[in-house]
Amino acid sequence: MRGLEAPRHEGVRPVNGVDCEPNRSRYPRYLLALSGLTATLAVAAPTMAMPVLFAEIAEDLGLTLVQVGAVWGTVSFAGLFTSLIAGMIGDRFGTRRTLAVACLLLGLAGASRGLANGLATMTFTVFLTGLLTTAIPMNLHKVQALWFSGKRLGAANAVVSGGMALGFMLGSLVSATVLSPWLGSWRNVLFFYGAVGAMFSLPWALAPVSPRETRRTPEDRAGSIREGLAHVVRLRDIWVLGVALLGVGGGIQGLLGYLPLYLRDIGWSAPLADGSLAGFHAISLLAVFPLAILSDRIRSRRTLLVAAALTTAAGIGLLSIVDGAFIWIAVLIAGAVRDGFMAVFVTTVTEVNGVGAAYAGTAIGLAMTLLRVGALIAPPLGNALAVHGARMPFVLWAGMALLGLAALGFLRRGKTDVQSVQ
């Protein structure tokens, strides 16, 4: 990770009695790699394993297609309860402790899905997993805010977003076709993912504390969860960014759930229809690092967010009018900026005046809560429009992305320039 060194701090205090200044270049790289692996193996891959395993799960537990959809929707519903509180807990008790506990509990909850014996137990265990899944990504992004700044922060956040994209790809590609035959059943696949996720608890428990956390006096810290939330909710630009994420993220969520069904209905084969999602995630993974690095260099993250929102809206909108091979082009356009948008977005949130490293978790959590609202309302609203034409849902979701684009117009200029996160 050449160039991703920690910013220099004068007078860095010892960490656990050990001067961390000589190790300044080693710790950030280690934590960056750990963050990316956590996003890939503890969060994204186990999450995306469920859709491809649902055929086996439904047959084993006797679930209908509607019930499978309800189970999958439980993940987004659960995130509403923890998106905000998880970021606040990270601010109050520290990212290292929060991630260590969250990884352990997520591993246990994820493995418990393999014990389900019916609809009720599967829904309950998926809900528990969803609660904990949400707690990790925002704290991973806060780790980057603590160890990197300025021109390095966007690239560091891209590692986390890229890790998520890689995990989504791996989970969908190997869970049903490789792991399930190898391990013997879908239950063993979920046990396996649970064990892998829980293992990440140990390196996070032993991870070094950021000098930025140790240097802050008690008065500088987010003194309580209530005080941290009260501070963040008064920041106008966080709400603006949250509404933008609601629109763009909601449109993408609706697209991802509907696209394979739509393509099957118009005559595509099942492998080709499902492969469209793999293409979506693949192009997103390829583009995430160039977009994040570009945002670091042009010194205006707002410009990148506007361009990404417009690209997403264009790609989704094209799906409402194109046919044949042009559908692939539209899917790739919509997917090209998905994870790049998220990397630049969370970096922008931490750089808003008044946020900084102290309140990064709470600010990201508030924005992610609005994302969950969008993810909940977009699929049913769009699917309901399908009775008026199979392409009508894409019109709604493109409109939601344009809503996000419009919201970015209210973001105050000068608040999203590349800057050091204090």
GROMACS .gro file of C-alpha atoms in nm:
model
  422
    1MET     CA    1   0.000   0.000   0.000
    2ARG     CA    2   0.261   0.249  -0.110
    3GLY     CA    3   0.172   0.605  -0.017
    4LEU     CA    4  -0.080   0.511   0.251
    5GLU     CA    5   0.130   0.616   0.546
    6ALA     CA    6  -0.010   0.768   0.862
    7PRO     CA    7  -0.004   1.145   0.894
    8ARG     CA    8   0.273   1.283   1.112
    9HIS     CA    9   0.181   1.389   1.463
   10GLU     CA   10   0.407   1.580   1.693
   11GLY     CA   11   0.444   1.459   2.046
   12VAL     CA   12   0.255   1.133   2.004
   13ARG     CA   13   0.189   0.978   2.340
   14PRO     CA   14   0.293   0.620   2.414
   15VAL     CA   15   0.037   0.349   2.349
   16ASN     CA   16   0.025   0.099   2.634
   17GLY     CA   17   0.361   0.231   2.745
   18VAL     CA   18   0.522   0.185   2.403
   19ASP     CA   19   0.618   0.477   2.182
   20CYS     CA   20   0.424   0.420   1.858
   21GLU     CA   21   0.605   0.689   1.655
   22PRO     CA   22   0.877   0.454   1.519
   23ASN     CA   23   0.603   0.216   1.399
   24ARG     CA   24   0.396   0.488   1.236
   25SER     CA   25   0.432   0.342   0.885
   26ARG     CA   26   0.380  -0.019   0.993
   27TYR     CA   27   0.060   0.007   1.194
   28PRO     CA   28  -0.153   0.190   0.934
   29ARG     CA   29  -0.069  -0.063   0.663
   30TYR     CA   30  -0.148  -0.353   0.892
   31LEU     CA   31  -0.482  -0.202   0.998
   32LEU     CA   32  -0.565  -0.117   0.638
   33ALA     CA   33  -0.513  -0.480   0.535
   34LEU     CA   34  -0.706  -0.605   0.838
   35SER     CA   35  -0.995  -0.370   0.757
   36GLY     CA   36  -1.013  -0.490   0.397
   37LEU     CA   37  -1.006  -0.857   0.497
   38THR     CA   38  -1.271  -0.801   0.765
   39ALA     CA   39  -1.499  -0.635   0.511
   40THR     CA   40  -1.447  -0.920   0.264
   41LEU     CA   41  -1.458  -1.231   0.482
   42ALA     CA   42  -1.649  -1.133   0.796
   43VAL     CA   43  -1.917  -0.910   0.644
   44ALA     CA   44  -1.971  -0.920   0.267
   45ALA     CA   45  -1.912  -1.284   0.170
   46PRO     CA   46  -2.136  -1.430   0.446
   47THR     CA   47  -2.406  -1.178   0.356
   48MET     CA   48  -2.410  -1.252  -0.017
   49ALA     CA   49  -2.395  -1.626   0.050
   50MET     CA   50  -2.760  -1.625   0.152
   51PRO     CA   51  -2.921  -1.540  -0.186
   52VAL     CA   52  -2.732  -1.816  -0.368
   53LEU     CA   53  -2.803  -2.068  -0.090
   54PHE     CA   54  -3.174  -1.987  -0.071
   55ALA     CA   55  -3.266  -2.261  -0.320
   56GLU     CA   56  -3.119  -2.527  -0.086
   57ILE     CA   57  -3.255  -2.355   0.223
   58ALA     CA   58  -3.605  -2.326   0.081
   59GLU     CA   59  -3.612  -2.690  -0.020
   60ASP     CA   60  -3.482  -2.807   0.317
   61LEU     CA   61  -3.706  -2.584   0.532
   62GLY     CA   62  -4.010  -2.585   0.304
   63LEU     CA   63  -4.011  -2.209   0.242
   64THR     CA   64  -4.209  -2.040  -0.034
   65LEU     CA   65  -4.065  -1.776  -0.264
   66VAL     CA   66  -4.251  -1.504  -0.073
   67GLN     CA   67  -4.112  -1.630   0.257
   68VAL     CA   68  -3.760  -1.634   0.114
   69GLY     CA   69  -3.807  -1.270   0.011
   70ALA     CA   70  -3.928  -1.182   0.359
   71VAL     CA   71  -3.623  -1.345   0.517
   72TRP     CA   72  -3.389  -1.153   0.288
   73GLY     CA   73  -3.566  -0.824   0.361
   74THR     CA   74  -3.507  -0.880   0.731
   75VAL     CA   75  -3.139  -0.787   0.684
   76SER     CA   76  -3.219  -0.428   0.582
   77PHE     CA   77  -3.488  -0.401   0.848
   78ALA     CA   78  -3.243  -0.504   1.119
   79GLY     CA   79  -2.993  -0.244   1.003
   80LEU     CA   80  -3.236   0.034   1.093
   81PHE     CA   81  -3.190  -0.051   1.460
   82THR     CA   82  -2.810  -0.054   1.465
   83SER     CA   83  -2.681   0.176   1.189
   84LEU     CA   84  -2.679   0.476   1.419
   85ILE     CA   85  -2.610   0.318   1.756
   86ALA     CA   86  -2.313   0.116   1.626
   87GLY     CA   87  -2.134   0.427   1.507
   88MET     CA   88  -2.205   0.604   1.834
   89ILE     CA   89  -2.070   0.310   2.034
   90GLY     CA   90  -1.753   0.316   1.825
   91ASP     CA   91  -1.709   0.685   1.903
   92ARG     CA   92  -1.769   0.634   2.272
   93PHE     CA   93  -1.579   0.312   2.347
   94GLY     CA   94  -1.325   0.301   2.065
   95THR     CA   95  -1.316   0.125   1.730
   96ARG     CA   96  -1.079  -0.151   1.842
   97ARG     CA   97  -1.309  -0.273   2.120
   98THR     CA   98  -1.622  -0.226   1.912
   99LEU     CA   99  -1.486  -0.425   1.617
  100ALA     CA  100  -1.348  -0.703   1.838
  101VAL     CA  101  -1.685  -0.757   2.008
  102ALA     CA  102  -1.886  -0.708   1.687
  103CYS     CA  103  -1.683  -0.964   1.490
  104LEU     CA  104  -1.721  -1.224   1.765
  105LEU     CA  105  -2.096  -1.172   1.799
  106LEU     CA  106  -2.144  -1.157   1.421
  107GLY     CA  107  -1.965  -1.488   1.379
  108LEU     CA  108  -2.187  -1.651   1.641
  109ALA     CA  109  -2.505  -1.499   1.498
  110GLY     CA  110  -2.410  -1.590   1.142
  111ALA     CA  111  -2.337  -1.948   1.241
  112SER     CA  112  -2.672  -1.969   1.423
  113ARG     CA  113  -2.848  -1.938   1.085
  114GLY     CA  114  -2.728  -2.292   1.018
  115LEU     CA  115  -2.934  -2.414   1.315
  116ALA     CA  116  -3.264  -2.286   1.176
  117ASN     CA  117  -3.540  -2.545   1.145
  118GLY     CA  118  -3.816  -2.333   0.995
  119LEU     CA  119  -3.930  -1.988   0.887
  120ALA     CA  120  -3.945  -1.840   1.237
  121THR     CA  121  -3.598  -1.948   1.346
  122MET     CA  122  -3.441  -1.855   1.012
  123THR     CA  123  -3.599  -1.509   1.022
  124PHE     CA  124  -3.486  -1.456   1.382
  125THR     CA  125  -3.126  -1.562   1.320
  126VAL     CA  126  -3.104  -1.356   0.999
  127PHE     CA  127  -3.238  -1.057   1.195
  128LEU     CA  128  -2.969  -1.103   1.461
  129THR     CA  129  -2.703  -1.130   1.192
  130GLY     CA  130  -2.832  -0.816   1.023
  131LEU     CA  131  -2.810  -0.624   1.350
  132LEU     CA  132  -2.441  -0.704   1.383
  133THR     CA  133  -2.347  -0.687   1.015
  134THR     CA  134  -2.433  -0.317   1.012
  135ALA     CA  135  -2.207  -0.241   1.308
  136ILE     CA  136  -1.883  -0.329   1.134
  137PRO     CA  137  -1.843  -0.132   0.805
  138MET     CA  138  -1.892   0.213   0.958
  139ASN     CA  139  -1.636   0.139   1.228
  140LEU     CA  140  -1.394   0.009   0.965
  141HIS     CA  141  -1.427   0.344   0.791
  142LYS     CA  142  -1.366   0.522   1.120
  143VAL     CA  143  -1.041   0.326   1.157
  144GLN     CA  144  -0.928   0.486   0.831
  145ALA     CA  145  -1.025   0.832   0.959
  146LEU     CA  146  -0.812   0.771   1.268
  147TRP     CA  147  -0.499   0.655   1.083
  148PHE     CA  148  -0.514   0.842   0.752
  149SER     CA  149  -0.600   1.193   0.641
  150GLY     CA  150  -0.603   1.432   0.348
  151LYS     CA  151  -0.489   1.278   0.021
  152ARG     CA  152  -0.457   0.932   0.179
  153LEU     CA  153  -0.804   0.902   0.330
  154GLY     CA  154  -1.003   0.841   0.012
  155ALA     CA  155  -0.771   0.562  -0.099
  156ALA     CA  156  -0.784   0.404   0.247
  157ASN     CA  157  -1.165   0.405   0.246
  158ALA     CA  158  -1.154   0.251  -0.101
  159VAL     CA  159  -0.981  -0.053   0.048
  160VAL     CA  160  -1.280  -0.108   0.277
  161SER     CA  161  -1.535  -0.049  -0.001
  162GLY     CA  162  -1.333  -0.264  -0.239
  163GLY     CA  163  -1.320  -0.536   0.026
  164MET     CA  164  -1.698  -0.529   0.044
  165ALA     CA  165  -1.728  -0.554  -0.335
  166LEU     CA  166  -1.481  -0.844  -0.343
  167GLY     CA  167  -1.671  -1.022  -0.066
  168PHE     CA  168  -2.002  -0.980  -0.248
  169MET     CA  169  -1.847  -1.139  -0.556
  170LEU     CA  170  -1.683  -1.425  -0.369
  171GLY     CA  171  -1.991  -1.501  -0.160
  172SER     CA  172  -2.214  -1.523  -0.467
  173LEU     CA  173  -1.963  -1.722  -0.674
  174VAL     CA  174  -1.838  -1.992  -0.436
  175SER     CA  175  -2.094  -2.039  -0.157
  176ALA     CA  176  -2.339  -2.260  -0.347
  177THR     CA  177  -2.120  -2.402  -0.622
  178VAL     CA  178  -1.798  -2.472  -0.427
  179LEU     CA  179  -1.843  -2.453  -0.051
  180SER     CA  180  -2.179  -2.628  -0.021
  181PRO     CA  181  -2.070  -2.943  -0.214
  182TRP     CA  182  -1.734  -2.940  -0.036
  183LEU     CA  183  -1.872  -2.894   0.316
  184GLY     CA  184  -2.180  -3.110   0.263
  185SER     CA  185  -2.473  -2.871   0.314
  186TRP     CA  186  -2.583  -2.510   0.332
  187ARG     CA  187  -2.578  -2.537   0.712
  188ASN     CA  188  -2.208  -2.618   0.714
  189VAL     CA  189  -2.139  -2.325   0.482
  190LEU     CA  190  -2.298  -2.088   0.734
  191PHE     CA  191  -2.108  -2.253   1.020
  192PHE     CA  192  -1.787  -2.205   0.821
  193TYR     CA  193  -1.853  -1.837   0.754
  194GLY     CA  194  -1.945  -1.788   1.120
  195ALA     CA  195  -1.615  -1.935   1.236
  196VAL     CA  196  -1.418  -1.721   0.992
  197GLY     CA  197  -1.597  -1.406   1.104
  198ALA     CA  198  -1.545  -1.479   1.474
  199MET     CA  199  -1.172  -1.530   1.416
  200PHE     CA  200  -1.135  -1.163   1.324
  201SER     CA  201  -1.222  -1.072   1.681
  202LEU     CA  202  -0.871  -1.163   1.800
  203PRO     CA  203  -0.662  -0.939   1.571
  204TRP     CA  204  -0.893  -0.647   1.642
  205ALA     CA  205  -0.865  -0.705   2.017
  206LEU     CA  206  -0.485  -0.694   1.984
  207ALA     CA  207  -0.476  -0.405   1.735
  208PRO     CA  208  -0.288  -0.087   1.831
  209VAL     CA  209  -0.477   0.218   1.949
  210SER     CA  210  -0.461   0.517   1.720
  211PRO     CA  211  -0.245   0.806   1.846
  212ARG     CA  212  -0.541   1.034   1.769
  213GLU     CA  213  -0.750   0.852   2.028
  214THR     CA  214  -0.477   0.850   2.292
  215ARG     CA  215  -0.392   1.217   2.241
  216ARG     CA  216  -0.744   1.344   2.300
  217THR     CA  217  -0.824   1.458   2.651
  218PRO     CA  218  -1.151   1.349   2.815
  219GLU     CA  219  -1.298   1.686   2.719
  220ASP     CA  220  -1.213   1.621   2.354
  221ARG     CA  221  -1.382   1.282   2.340
  222ALA     CA  222  -1.744   1.217   2.250
  223GLY     CA  223  -1.827   1.231   2.620
  224SER     CA  224  -2.146   1.029   2.594
  225ILE     CA  225  -2.359   0.866   2.331
  226ARG     CA  226  -2.629   1.129   2.382
  227GLU     CA  227  -2.385   1.419   2.351
  228GLY     CA  228  -2.228   1.273   2.039
  229LEU     CA  229  -2.566   1.230   1.870
  230ALA     CA  230  -2.679   1.578   1.975
  231HIS     CA  231  -2.368   1.723   1.816
  232VAL     CA  232  -2.397   1.534   1.487
  233VAL     CA  233  -2.769   1.593   1.429
  234ARG     CA  234  -2.704   1.967   1.431
  235LEU     CA  235  -2.471   1.937   1.133
  236ARG     CA  236  -2.673   2.035   0.826
  237ASP     CA  237  -2.436   1.880   0.575
  238ILE     CA  238  -2.466   1.535   0.735
  239TRP     CA  239  -2.841   1.540   0.671
  240VAL     CA  240  -2.783   1.657   0.314
  241LEU     CA  241  -2.539   1.373   0.254
  242GLY     CA  242  -2.776   1.126   0.422
  243VAL     CA  243  -3.065   1.221   0.191
  244ALA     CA  244  -2.831   1.187  -0.106
  245LEU     CA  245  -2.737   0.836   0.010
  246LEU     CA  246  -3.104   0.749   0.066
  247GLY     CA  247  -3.180   0.831  -0.297
  248VAL     CA  248  -2.878   0.675  -0.465
  249GLY     CA  249  -2.853   0.375  -0.232
  250GLY     CA  250  -3.227   0.309  -0.243
  251GLY     CA  251  -3.226   0.310  -0.623
  252ILE     CA  252  -2.939   0.062  -0.633
  253GLN     CA  253  -3.100  -0.166  -0.375
  254GLY     CA  254  -3.421  -0.181  -0.574
  255LEU     CA  255  -3.228  -0.255  -0.893
  256LEU     CA  256  -3.026  -0.541  -0.741
  257GLY     CA  257  -3.333  -0.722  -0.611
  258TYR     CA  258  -3.541  -0.687  -0.927
  259LEU     CA  259  -3.292  -0.717  -1.213
  260PRO     CA  260  -3.251  -1.101  -1.223
  261LEU     CA  261  -3.628  -1.150  -1.208
  262TYR     CA  262  -3.684  -0.894  -1.483
  263LEU     CA  263  -3.426  -1.053  -1.710
  264ARG     CA  264  -3.577  -1.399  -1.663
  265ASP     CA  265  -3.920  -1.262  -1.748
  266ILE     CA  266  -3.797  -1.117  -2.077
  267GLY     CA  267  -3.641  -1.449  -2.177
  268TRP     CA  268  -3.286  -1.452  -2.042
  269SER     CA  269  -3.154  -1.780  -1.907
  270ALA     CA  270  -3.114  -1.809  -1.530
  271PRO     CA  271  -2.730  -1.818  -1.536
  272LEU     CA  272  -2.715  -1.517  -1.766
  273ALA     CA  273  -2.968  -1.323  -1.558
  274ASP     CA  274  -2.780  -1.396  -1.236
  275GLY     CA  275  -2.453  -1.319  -1.409
  276SER     CA  276  -2.571  -0.963  -1.462
  277LEU     CA  277  -2.529  -0.907  -1.087
  278ALA     CA  278  -2.179  -1.053  -1.098
  279GLY     CA  279  -2.099  -0.808  -1.376
  280PHE     CA  280  -2.244  -0.524  -1.169
  281HIS     CA  281  -2.018  -0.606  -0.872
  282ALA     CA  282  -1.714  -0.678  -1.090
  283ILE     CA  283  -1.717  -0.339  -1.264
  284SER     CA  284  -1.775  -0.173  -0.929
  285LEU     CA  285  -1.471  -0.346  -0.780
  286LEU     CA  286  -1.252  -0.243  -1.075
  287ALA     CA  287  -1.356   0.122  -1.051
  288VAL     CA  288  -1.353   0.178  -0.674
  289PHE     CA  289  -0.981   0.254  -0.637
  290PRO     CA  290  -0.946   0.488  -0.939
  291LEU     CA  291  -1.249   0.689  -0.824
  292ALA     CA  292  -1.129   0.719  -0.465
  293ILE     CA  293  -0.775   0.814  -0.566
  294LEU     CA  294  -0.914   1.067  -0.814
  295SER     CA  295  -1.121   1.224  -0.536
  296ASP     CA  296  -0.802   1.265  -0.333
  297ARG     CA  297  -0.623   1.437  -0.619
  298ILE     CA  298  -0.885   1.676  -0.753
  299ARG     CA  299  -0.947   1.810  -0.400
  300SER     CA  300  -1.325   1.820  -0.441
  301ARG     CA  301  -1.510   1.510  -0.333
  302ARG     CA  302  -1.843   1.681  -0.401
  303THR     CA  303  -1.764   1.682  -0.774
  304LEU     CA  304  -1.706   1.305  -0.771
  305LEU     CA  305  -2.025   1.242  -0.573
  306VAL     CA  306  -2.229   1.444  -0.822
  307ALA     CA  307  -2.076   1.263  -1.119
  308ALA     CA  308  -2.131   0.922  -0.955
  309ALA     CA  309  -2.496   0.996  -0.870
  310LEU     CA  310  -2.559   1.112  -1.227
  311THR     CA  311  -2.393   0.799  -1.367
  312THR     CA  312  -2.603   0.574  -1.144
  313ALA     CA  313  -2.925   0.749  -1.244
  314ALA     CA  314  -2.830   0.723  -1.612
  315GLY     CA  315  -2.754   0.351  -1.591
  316ILE     CA  316  -3.077   0.265  -1.409
  317GLY     CA  317  -3.279   0.492  -1.637
  318LEU     CA  318  -3.137   0.325  -1.948
  319LEU     CA  319  -3.273  -0.008  -1.830
  320SER     CA  320  -3.623   0.132  -1.878
  321ILE     CA  321  -3.569   0.185  -2.251
  322VAL     CA  322  -3.300  -0.052  -2.385
  323ASP     CA  323  -3.315  -0.412  -2.503
  324GLY     CA  324  -3.077  -0.696  -2.585
  325ALA     CA  325  -2.705  -0.644  -2.541
  326PHE     CA  326  -2.760  -0.281  -2.449
  327ILE     CA  327  -2.898  -0.405  -2.115
  328TRP     CA  328  -2.545  -0.516  -2.028
  329ILE     CA  329  -2.415  -0.168  -2.104
  330ALA     CA  330  -2.679  -0.013  -1.879
  331VAL     CA  331  -2.600  -0.255  -1.595
  332LEU     CA  332  -2.228  -0.181  -1.620
  333ILE     CA  333  -2.293   0.194  -1.621
  334ALA     CA  334  -2.508   0.166  -1.310
  335GLY     CA  335  -2.257  -0.055  -1.133
  336ALA     CA  336  -1.938   0.126  -1.232
  337VAL     CA  337  -1.956   0.379  -0.949
  338ARG     CA  338  -2.143   0.190  -0.676
  339ASP     CA  339  -1.854   0.116  -0.438
  340GLY     CA  340  -1.653   0.414  -0.555
  341PHE     CA  341  -1.946   0.635  -0.455
  342MET     CA  342  -1.952   0.475  -0.110
  343ALA     CA  343  -1.577   0.518  -0.059
  344VAL     CA  344  -1.589   0.886  -0.152
  345PHE     CA  345  -1.912   0.932   0.044
  346VAL     CA  346  -1.784   0.808   0.380
  347THR     CA  347  -1.466   1.008   0.332
  348THR     CA  348  -1.675   1.319   0.271
  349VAL     CA  349  -1.878   1.255   0.585
  350THR     CA  350  -1.567   1.238   0.804
  351GLU     CA  351  -1.435   1.560   0.648
  352VAL     CA  352  -1.746   1.766   0.716
  353ASN     CA  353  -1.662   2.049   0.955
  354GLY     CA  354  -1.755   1.944   1.307
  355VAL     CA  355  -1.720   1.568   1.251
  356GLY     CA  356  -1.354   1.465   1.243
  357ALA     CA  357  -1.232   1.141   1.393
  358ALA     CA  358  -1.416   1.202   1.722
  359TYR     CA  359  -1.765   1.184   1.570
  360ALA     CA  360  -1.696   0.989   1.250
  361GLY     CA  361  -1.881   0.676   1.365
  362THR     CA  362  -2.193   0.866   1.471
  363ALA     CA  363  -2.198   1.074   1.151
  364ILE     CA  364  -2.154   0.770   0.925
  365GLY     CA  365  -2.416   0.585   1.130
  366LEU     CA  366  -2.672   0.861   1.082
  367ALA     CA  367  -2.615   0.862   0.707
  368MET     CA  368  -2.634   0.482   0.694
  369THR     CA  369  -2.964   0.489   0.882
  370LEU     CA  370  -3.109   0.701   0.603
  371LEU     CA  371  -2.961   0.454   0.353
  372ARG     CA  372  -3.149   0.174   0.528
  373VAL     CA  373  -3.471   0.372   0.496
  374GLY     CA  374  -3.414   0.401   0.124
  375ALA     CA  375  -3.325   0.032   0.098
  376LEU     CA  376  -3.649  -0.061   0.273
  377ILE     CA  377  -3.889   0.153   0.071
  378ALA     CA  378  -3.733   0.133  -0.276
  379PRO     CA  379  -3.787  -0.239  -0.357
  380PRO     CA  380  -4.158  -0.263  -0.265
  381LEU     CA  381  -4.242   0.073  -0.421
  382GLY     CA  382  -4.065  -0.017  -0.743
  383ASN     CA  383  -4.197  -0.373  -0.760
  384ALA     CA  384  -4.552  -0.243  -0.712
  385LEU     CA  385  -4.514  -0.041  -1.032
  386ALA     CA  386  -4.440  -0.358  -1.232
  387VAL     CA  387  -4.817  -0.409  -1.281
  388HIS     CA  388  -4.804  -0.103  -1.510
  389GLY     CA  389  -4.514  -0.243  -1.710
  390ALA     CA  390  -4.206  -0.449  -1.637
  391ARG     CA  391  -3.978  -0.150  -1.695
  392MET     CA  392  -4.160   0.096  -1.472
  393PRO     CA  393  -3.964   0.008  -1.155
  394PHE     CA  394  -3.646   0.130  -1.322
  395VAL     CA  395  -3.809   0.470  -1.376
  396LEU     CA  396  -3.878   0.504  -1.003
  397TRP     CA  397  -3.529   0.394  -0.900
  398ALA     CA  398  -3.364   0.628  -1.152
  399GLY     CA  399  -3.579   0.903  -1.003
  400MET     CA  400  -3.454   0.817  -0.655
  401ALA     CA  401  -3.094   0.843  -0.777
  402LEU     CA  402  -3.177   1.183  -0.924
  403LEU     CA  403  -3.321   1.280  -0.584
  404GLY     CA  404  -2.981   1.198  -0.436
  405LEU     CA  405  -2.816   1.408  -0.705
  406ALA     CA  406  -3.046   1.701  -0.627
  407ALA     CA  407  -2.968   1.672  -0.256
  408LEU     CA  408  -2.597   1.710  -0.328
  409GLY     CA  409  -2.678   2.049  -0.475
  410PHE     CA  410  -2.754   2.169  -0.120
  411LEU     CA  411  -2.415   2.060   0.010
  412ARG     CA  412  -2.228   2.376   0.097
  413ARG     CA  413  -1.925   2.442  -0.120
  414GLY     CA  414  -1.594   2.435   0.059
  415LYS     CA  415  -1.717   2.169   0.303
  416THR     CA  416  -1.605   1.872   0.097
  417ASP     CA  417  -1.255   1.967  -0.003
  418VAL     CA  418  -0.978   1.725   0.082
  419GLN     CA  419  -0.862   1.807   0.433
  420SER     CA  420  -0.708   1.655   0.740
  421VAL     CA  421  -0.942   1.477   0.978
  422GLN     CA  422  -0.865   1.592   1.325
   0.00000   0.00000   0.00000
